[in-house]
mmCIF file of C-alpha atoms and ligand atoms in Angstrom:
data_model
loop_
_atom_site.group_PDB
_atom_site.id
_atom_site.type_symbol
_atom_site.label_atom_id
_atom_site.label_comp_id
_atom_site.label_asym_id
_atom_site.label_seq_id
_atom_site.Cartn_x
_atom_site.Cartn_y
_atom_site.Cartn_z
ATOM 1 C CA MET A 1 83.770 13.958 121.501
ATOM 2 C CA ASN A 2 83.105 12.102 124.820
ATOM 3 C CA ASN A 3 79.943 9.650 124.641
ATOM 4 C CA ASN A 4 78.459 11.622 127.853
ATOM 5 C CA THR A 5 78.083 14.962 126.123
ATOM 6 C CA ARG A 6 76.440 13.746 122.709
ATOM 7 C CA PRO A 7 72.927 14.577 121.939
ATOM 8 C CA ILE A 8 69.892 12.083 122.272
ATOM 9 C CA GLY A 9 67.967 11.642 119.248
ATOM 10 C CA ILE A 10 64.174 12.283 118.718
ATOM 11 C CA PHE A 11 62.217 12.177 115.843
ATOM 12 C CA ASP A 12 58.292 11.617 114.992
ATOM 13 C CA SER A 13 56.709 12.086 111.721
ATOM 14 C CA GLY A 14 55.817 16.183 112.701
ATOM 15 C CA LEU A 15 54.523 18.289 115.568
ATOM 16 C CA GLY A 16 53.507 15.341 118.142
ATOM 17 C CA GLY A 17 56.683 14.281 119.333
ATOM 18 C CA LEU A 18 57.565 17.678 120.824
ATOM 19 C CA THR A 19 55.181 16.403 123.448
ATOM 20 C CA VAL A 20 57.924 13.615 124.270
ATOM 21 C CA PHE A 21 60.429 16.490 123.773
ATOM 22 C CA LYS A 22 59.167 18.995 126.309
ATOM 23 C CA GLU A 23 59.159 15.574 128.859
ATOM 24 C CA LEU A 24 62.745 14.816 128.118
ATOM 25 C CA ARG A 25 63.898 18.734 128.389
ATOM 26 C CA ALA A 26 62.451 19.086 131.638
ATOM 27 C CA LEU A 27 63.391 16.141 132.999
ATOM 28 C CA LEU A 28 66.880 16.633 130.954
ATOM 29 C CA PRO A 29 68.273 19.749 131.298
ATOM 30 C CA GLY A 30 71.989 19.245 130.485
ATOM 31 C CA GLU A 31 71.625 17.250 127.813
ATOM 32 C CA ASP A 32 71.563 18.595 123.728
ATOM 33 C CA LEU A 33 68.463 17.277 121.758
ATOM 34 C CA ILE A 34 67.975 16.801 118.207
ATOM 35 C CA TYR A 35 64.910 16.970 117.552
ATOM 36 C CA PHE A 36 63.437 15.673 113.506
ATOM 37 C CA GLY A 37 59.735 16.320 112.450
ATOM 38 C CA ASP A 38 59.095 14.994 109.253
ATOM 39 C CA THR A 39 56.965 17.543 108.047
ATOM 40 C CA ALA A 40 56.576 16.412 104.387
ATOM 41 C CA ARG A 41 55.294 13.338 105.151
ATOM 42 C CA VAL A 42 52.803 13.462 107.750
ATOM 43 C CA PRO A 43 50.766 11.461 108.840
ATOM 44 C CA TYR A 44 52.137 8.727 109.238
ATOM 45 C CA GLY A 45 49.195 6.979 110.651
ATOM 46 C CA THR A 46 47.237 6.182 107.978
ATOM 47 C CA LYS A 47 50.299 5.396 105.847
ATOM 48 C CA SER A 48 51.308 1.475 105.011
ATOM 49 C CA ALA A 49 53.521 -0.119 107.325
ATOM 50 C CA GLU A 50 56.151 -0.443 104.367
ATOM 51 C CA ALA A 51 56.001 3.078 103.425
ATOM 52 C CA VAL A 52 56.115 4.142 107.763
ATOM 53 C CA LEU A 53 59.471 1.689 107.932
ATOM 54 C CA ALA A 54 61.378 3.078 105.061
ATOM 55 C CA PHE A 55 60.661 6.871 106.425
ATOM 56 C CA SER A 56 61.844 5.564 109.861
ATOM 57 C CA LYS A 57 64.751 3.793 108.780
ATOM 58 C CA GLU A 58 65.900 7.264 107.186
ATOM 59 C CA ILE A 59 65.146 9.171 109.770
ATOM 60 C CA ALA A 60 67.439 6.767 112.000
ATOM 61 C CA SER A 61 69.854 7.109 109.436
ATOM 62 C CA PHE A 62 69.919 10.765 109.668
ATOM 63 C CA LEU A 63 70.171 11.414 113.290
ATOM 64 C CA LEU A 64 73.117 8.541 114.322
ATOM 65 C CA GLY A 65 74.873 10.651 111.686
ATOM 66 C CA LYS A 66 74.616 13.191 114.419
ATOM 67 C CA LYS A 67 76.669 11.024 116.288
ATOM 68 C CA ILE A 68 74.092 10.845 119.226
ATOM 69 C CA LYS A 69 73.953 8.727 122.429
ATOM 70 C CA LEU A 70 70.058 7.420 122.511
ATOM 71 C CA LEU A 71 67.877 7.483 119.947
ATOM 72 C CA VAL A 72 63.982 8.098 121.176
ATOM 73 C CA VAL A 73 60.831 6.968 118.606
ATOM 74 C CA ALA A 74 58.424 9.698 119.489
ATOM 75 C CA CYS A 75 55.941 7.955 117.474
ATOM 76 C CA ASN A 76 53.864 5.622 118.161
ATOM 77 C CA THR A 77 52.764 4.494 114.819
ATOM 78 C CA ALA A 78 56.896 3.928 113.955
ATOM 79 C CA SER A 79 57.453 2.466 117.198
ATOM 80 C CA SER A 80 54.821 0.288 116.442
ATOM 81 C CA LEU A 81 56.117 -0.861 112.992
ATOM 82 C CA ALA A 82 59.653 0.166 112.652
ATOM 83 C CA LEU A 83 61.228 -0.359 116.443
ATOM 84 C CA GLU A 84 62.807 -3.900 116.388
ATOM 85 C CA GLU A 85 64.528 -2.582 112.305
ATOM 86 C CA ILE A 86 65.689 0.446 113.896
ATOM 87 C CA ARG A 87 67.395 -1.698 116.572
ATOM 88 C CA LYS A 88 69.248 -3.620 113.817
ATOM 89 C CA LEU A 89 70.706 -0.508 112.333
ATOM 90 C CA SER A 90 71.545 1.441 115.773
ATOM 91 C CA PRO A 91 74.844 0.907 117.162
ATOM 92 C CA VAL A 92 73.319 3.138 120.531
ATOM 93 C CA PRO A 93 70.235 2.435 122.254
ATOM 94 C CA VAL A 94 67.108 2.571 120.653
ATOM 95 C CA LEU A 95 63.539 3.431 122.484
ATOM 96 C CA GLY A 96 60.294 3.619 121.870
ATOM 97 C CA VAL A 97 56.861 5.241 123.596
ATOM 98 C CA ILE A 98 54.929 1.521 123.257
ATOM 99 C CA GLY A 99 57.015 -0.126 126.441
ATOM 100 C CA PRO A 100 56.755 3.050 128.506
ATOM 101 C CA GLY A 101 52.841 3.752 127.561
ATOM 102 C CA VAL A 102 52.337 -0.129 128.390
ATOM 103 C CA GLU A 103 54.470 0.168 132.393
ATOM 104 C CA ALA A 104 52.443 3.379 133.129
ATOM 105 C CA ALA A 105 48.577 2.189 132.190
ATOM 106 C CA LEU A 106 49.796 -1.403 134.061
ATOM 107 C CA LYS A 107 50.600 0.573 137.322
ATOM 108 C CA ALA A 108 47.228 2.788 136.979
ATOM 109 C CA VAL A 109 44.747 -0.027 136.696
ATOM 110 C CA PRO A 110 43.385 -2.434 138.719
ATOM 111 C CA ALA A 111 44.243 -6.540 138.506
ATOM 112 C CA GLY A 112 41.693 -7.387 134.969
ATOM 113 C CA GLY A 113 40.936 -3.361 134.652
ATOM 114 C CA ARG A 114 39.837 -2.054 131.167
ATOM 115 C CA VAL A 115 42.130 -0.489 128.929
ATOM 116 C CA LEU A 116 41.440 1.722 126.114
ATOM 117 C CA VAL A 117 44.175 2.253 123.883
ATOM 118 C CA THR A 118 43.690 5.333 121.398
ATOM 119 C CA GLY A 119 45.920 5.700 118.188
ATOM 120 C CA THR A 120 46.470 5.970 114.816
ATOM 121 C CA SER A 121 44.484 3.748 112.768
ATOM 122 C CA ALA A 122 48.806 2.417 111.940
ATOM 123 C CA THR A 123 49.480 1.884 115.028
ATOM 124 C CA VAL A 124 45.903 0.260 115.691
ATOM 125 C CA ASN A 125 46.557 -1.778 113.437
ATOM 126 C CA SER A 126 49.192 -3.621 114.409
ATOM 127 C CA ARG A 127 48.168 -4.782 117.669
ATOM 128 C CA ALA A 128 51.399 -3.519 119.361
ATOM 129 C CA TYR A 129 50.111 -2.472 122.663
ATOM 130 C CA SER A 130 47.647 -5.326 123.292
ATOM 131 C CA ARG A 131 50.146 -8.006 122.479
ATOM 132 C CA ALA A 132 52.890 -5.747 125.099
ATOM 133 C CA LEU A 133 50.035 -5.328 127.762
ATOM 134 C CA ALA A 134 48.427 -9.129 127.501
ATOM 135 C CA GLU A 135 52.415 -10.046 127.984
ATOM 136 C CA SER A 136 52.810 -7.240 131.139
ATOM 137 C CA GLY A 137 49.670 -7.532 132.561
ATOM 138 C CA PRO A 138 47.507 -10.779 131.716
ATOM 139 C CA GLY A 139 43.715 -10.595 132.650
ATOM 140 C CA ILE A 140 43.785 -6.979 131.741
ATOM 141 C CA LYS A 141 40.784 -6.358 129.237
ATOM 142 C CA VAL A 142 42.273 -4.048 126.202
ATOM 143 C CA THR A 143 40.005 -2.309 123.594
ATOM 144 C CA GLU A 144 41.791 -0.447 120.770
ATOM 145 C CA LYS A 145 40.078 2.629 119.050
ATOM 146 C CA ALA A 146 41.918 4.315 116.279
ATOM 147 C CA CYS A 147 40.856 8.068 115.817
ATOM 148 C CA PRO A 148 42.375 9.412 112.693
ATOM 149 C CA LEU A 149 40.786 12.493 113.200
ATOM 150 C CA PHE A 150 42.779 13.921 116.040
ATOM 151 C CA VAL A 151 46.144 13.828 114.486
ATOM 152 C CA PRO A 152 45.129 16.221 111.607
ATOM 153 C CA LEU A 153 43.208 18.374 114.569
ATOM 154 C CA VAL A 154 46.621 19.015 116.043
ATOM 155 C CA GLU A 155 48.047 19.944 113.005
ATOM 156 C CA GLU A 156 45.848 22.371 112.346
ATOM 157 C CA GLY A 157 46.655 24.202 116.439
ATOM 158 C CA TRP A 158 42.993 23.477 116.921
ATOM 159 C CA CYS A 159 42.903 21.767 119.841
ATOM 160 C CA SER A 160 40.951 23.553 122.240
ATOM 161 C CA LYS A 161 38.105 24.486 119.307
ATOM 162 C CA PRO A 162 34.859 22.884 119.734
ATOM 163 C CA VAL A 163 35.466 20.904 116.697
ATOM 164 C CA ALA A 164 38.115 19.025 119.029
ATOM 165 C CA ALA A 165 35.134 17.933 121.777
ATOM 166 C CA ILE A 166 32.837 16.688 119.102
ATOM 167 C CA VAL A 167 35.069 14.133 117.443
ATOM 168 C CA ALA A 168 36.319 13.369 120.682
ATOM 169 C CA ARG A 169 33.152 13.047 121.401
ATOM 170 C CA GLU A 170 32.044 10.944 118.638
ATOM 171 C CA TYR A 171 34.723 8.652 118.750
ATOM 172 C CA LEU A 172 35.080 8.190 122.661
ATOM 173 C CA ALA A 173 31.716 8.437 123.856
ATOM 174 C CA PRO A 174 30.414 5.081 123.834
ATOM 175 C CA PHE A 175 33.862 4.155 126.184
ATOM 176 C CA ARG A 176 32.755 6.505 129.059
ATOM 177 C CA GLY A 177 31.905 4.890 131.959
ATOM 178 C CA ARG A 178 33.403 1.388 131.230
ATOM 179 C CA THR A 179 37.059 2.324 130.961
ATOM 180 C CA ASP A 180 39.986 2.634 133.715
ATOM 181 C CA ALA A 181 42.561 4.177 132.067
ATOM 182 C CA LEU A 182 42.711 5.581 128.745
ATOM 183 C CA ILE A 183 46.210 5.041 126.700
ATOM 184 C CA LEU A 184 47.290 8.214 124.796
ATOM 185 C CA GLY A 185 49.176 6.197 122.184
ATOM 186 C CA CYS A 186 49.593 8.840 119.739
ATOM 187 C CA THR A 187 52.612 11.604 120.708
ATOM 188 C CA HIS A 188 50.081 14.117 119.122
ATOM 189 C CA TYR A 189 47.160 13.258 121.622
ATOM 190 C CA PRO A 190 48.379 15.150 124.748
ATOM 191 C CA LEU A 191 47.599 17.894 122.901
ATOM 192 C CA LEU A 192 44.676 16.824 123.110
ATOM 193 C CA LYS A 193 44.497 15.445 126.741
ATOM 194 C CA LYS A 194 42.046 18.180 128.192
ATOM 195 C CA VAL A 195 38.963 17.386 125.476
ATOM 196 C CA ILE A 196 40.114 13.417 126.209
ATOM 197 C CA ALA A 197 39.943 13.575 129.631
ATOM 198 C CA GLY A 198 36.764 15.691 129.481
ATOM 199 C CA VAL A 199 34.663 12.857 127.241
ATOM 200 C CA MET A 200 35.609 10.346 129.485
ATOM 201 C CA GLY A 201 34.942 11.684 132.707
ATOM 202 C CA PRO A 202 36.583 11.662 136.198
ATOM 203 C CA ARG A 203 36.935 8.076 136.886
ATOM 204 C CA THR A 204 39.459 7.469 133.968
ATOM 205 C CA LYS A 205 42.839 7.897 133.887
ATOM 206 C CA ILE A 206 44.383 9.158 130.638
ATOM 207 C CA VAL A 207 48.076 7.588 130.855
ATOM 208 C CA ASP A 208 50.433 9.633 128.467
ATOM 209 C CA SER A 209 52.637 7.752 126.722
ATOM 210 C CA ALA A 210 54.828 11.114 125.981
ATOM 211 C CA ARG A 211 55.649 11.132 129.738
ATOM 212 C CA ALA A 212 56.422 7.724 130.177
ATOM 213 C CA ALA A 213 58.537 7.508 127.338
ATOM 214 C CA ALA A 214 60.880 10.316 128.598
ATOM 215 C CA ARG A 215 61.388 8.779 132.323
ATOM 216 C CA SER A 216 62.421 5.967 130.391
ATOM 217 C CA ALA A 217 64.722 7.756 128.961
ATOM 218 C CA ARG A 218 66.282 9.232 131.621
ATOM 219 C CA ALA A 219 66.633 5.804 133.331
ATOM 220 C CA GLU A 220 68.150 4.202 129.817
ATOM 221 C CA LEU A 221 71.146 6.981 130.204
ATOM 222 C CA ALA A 222 71.174 7.242 133.851
ATOM 223 C CA GLY A 223 71.893 3.453 133.480
ATOM 224 C CA ARG A 224 74.610 3.576 131.121
ATOM 225 C CA GLY A 225 76.086 6.358 133.009
ATOM 226 C CA LEU A 226 75.785 8.255 129.990
ATOM 227 C CA LEU A 227 73.643 11.439 131.560
ATOM 228 C CA ASN A 228 74.825 14.703 131.257
ATOM 229 C CA ARG A 229 74.215 17.176 134.030
ATOM 230 C CA ALA A 230 77.599 19.758 133.260
ATOM 231 C CA ARG A 231 75.307 22.682 131.585
ATOM 232 C CA ARG A 232 72.162 23.906 130.034
ATOM 233 C CA GLY A 233 71.677 22.274 127.434
ATOM 234 C CA ARG A 234 70.832 23.266 123.438
ATOM 235 C CA SER A 235 67.643 22.671 121.457
ATOM 236 C CA GLU A 236 68.102 21.596 117.723
ATOM 237 C CA PHE A 237 64.971 21.448 115.503
ATOM 238 C CA VAL A 238 65.236 19.651 111.687
ATOM 239 C CA VAL A 239 62.187 19.054 109.697
ATOM 240 C CA SER A 240 61.581 17.738 105.930
ATOM 241 C CA ASP A 241 59.332 20.196 105.022
ATOM 242 C CA ALA A 242 57.912 23.666 106.389
ATOM 243 C CA PRO A 243 60.216 25.074 109.157
ATOM 244 C CA ASP A 244 58.495 28.364 109.756
ATOM 245 C CA ARG A 245 54.839 26.704 110.046
ATOM 246 C CA PHE A 246 56.799 24.284 112.409
ATOM 247 C CA SER A 247 57.885 26.506 114.505
ATOM 248 C CA GLU A 248 55.075 29.064 114.562
ATOM 249 C CA LEU A 249 52.964 25.497 115.748
ATOM 250 C CA ALA A 250 55.806 24.378 118.744
ATOM 251 C CA PHE A 251 55.141 27.673 120.029
ATOM 252 C CA LYS A 252 51.501 27.839 120.027
ATOM 253 C CA LEU A 253 50.617 24.611 121.235
ATOM 254 C CA LEU A 254 53.490 23.903 123.476
ATOM 255 C CA LYS A 255 54.976 27.571 124.354
ATOM 256 C CA ILE A 256 58.097 25.678 122.996
ATOM 257 C CA GLN A 257 60.663 28.299 121.107
ATOM 258 C CA THR A 258 62.535 26.294 118.458
ATOM 259 C CA GLY A 259 64.587 29.211 117.112
ATOM 260 C CA LYS A 260 65.983 28.474 113.960
ATOM 261 C CA VAL A 261 65.123 25.413 112.227
ATOM 262 C CA SER A 262 66.460 23.726 109.602
ATOM 263 C CA VAL A 263 65.662 21.680 106.684
ATOM 264 C CA LYS A 264 66.407 18.098 105.464
ATOM 265 C CA ARG A 265 64.620 16.638 102.649
ATOM 266 C CA PHE A 266 65.023 12.916 101.793
HETATM 267 N N1 DGL B 301 52.493 11.099 116.594
HETATM 268 C C1 DGL B 301 52.604 10.255 115.932
HETATM 269 C C2 DGL B 301 52.425 8.815 116.397
HETATM 270 O O1 DGL B 301 52.823 8.921 117.758
HETATM 271 C C3 DGL B 301 52.226 10.001 114.299
HETATM 272 C C4 DGL B 301 51.413 10.451 113.953
HETATM 273 C C5 DGL B 301 50.938 10.753 112.665
HETATM 274 O O2 DGL B 301 51.645 11.056 112.194
HETATM 275 O O3 DGL B 301 50.113 10.396 112.164
HETATM 276 O O4 DGL B 301 51.971 7.635 116.223
#
């Protein structure tokens, strides 16, 4: 197989990485994409660093076995805790979502601005965003806030129910009026963007790390001469459990038609 025509591998703990998938599909219509959702073990955000690392390495090896040309870790939790280890085992470039999210946030705030990072407990406890923001944007004031109920709300398909707004207010109302940019530091959270923006008010910019990651994947492939522009790309979906539910929610939440979803158990 010619290197350009190899697929791109993408993974997340469940549905959230589909926000990255969707952006990638829009930006790179010619690419073949293979998405893996670890639906048997979601959520990652409440698990130990050891567990997230072990799961991420298993999935990376599975996708590398599909002869991919680029691996996108479409999960902030796995990007926070496992990116370096995955890079060590991968012969192809590996992109996470944190670097691109940080870059996009720095473009959105003034010097000395206030950034609120929202994410899973594991991502927030890792301090990966705080470290990356301090390195690339000295002077930026960073606060991190874990929002652990957001992922189950999304996985339940309840993004526009009143309970989503109640939960968002509980977590985020204290930051309204004192935040220049809020990073959606979990790939599930773009699905709650409207609700989150509603709580924060119009003066806070909402930074979508999923979109930023897709742009950086395109730049990475272009830089290496690996873009595939030849035809309409194919999409393949694999999960570790409950393929029908995954397919239903992918359509309900993101209007993605998955076709047949296969199952890979570890
Ligand atoms: N979507 C994932 C993230 O970006 C993880 C959610 C979870 O499994 O807890 O962090």
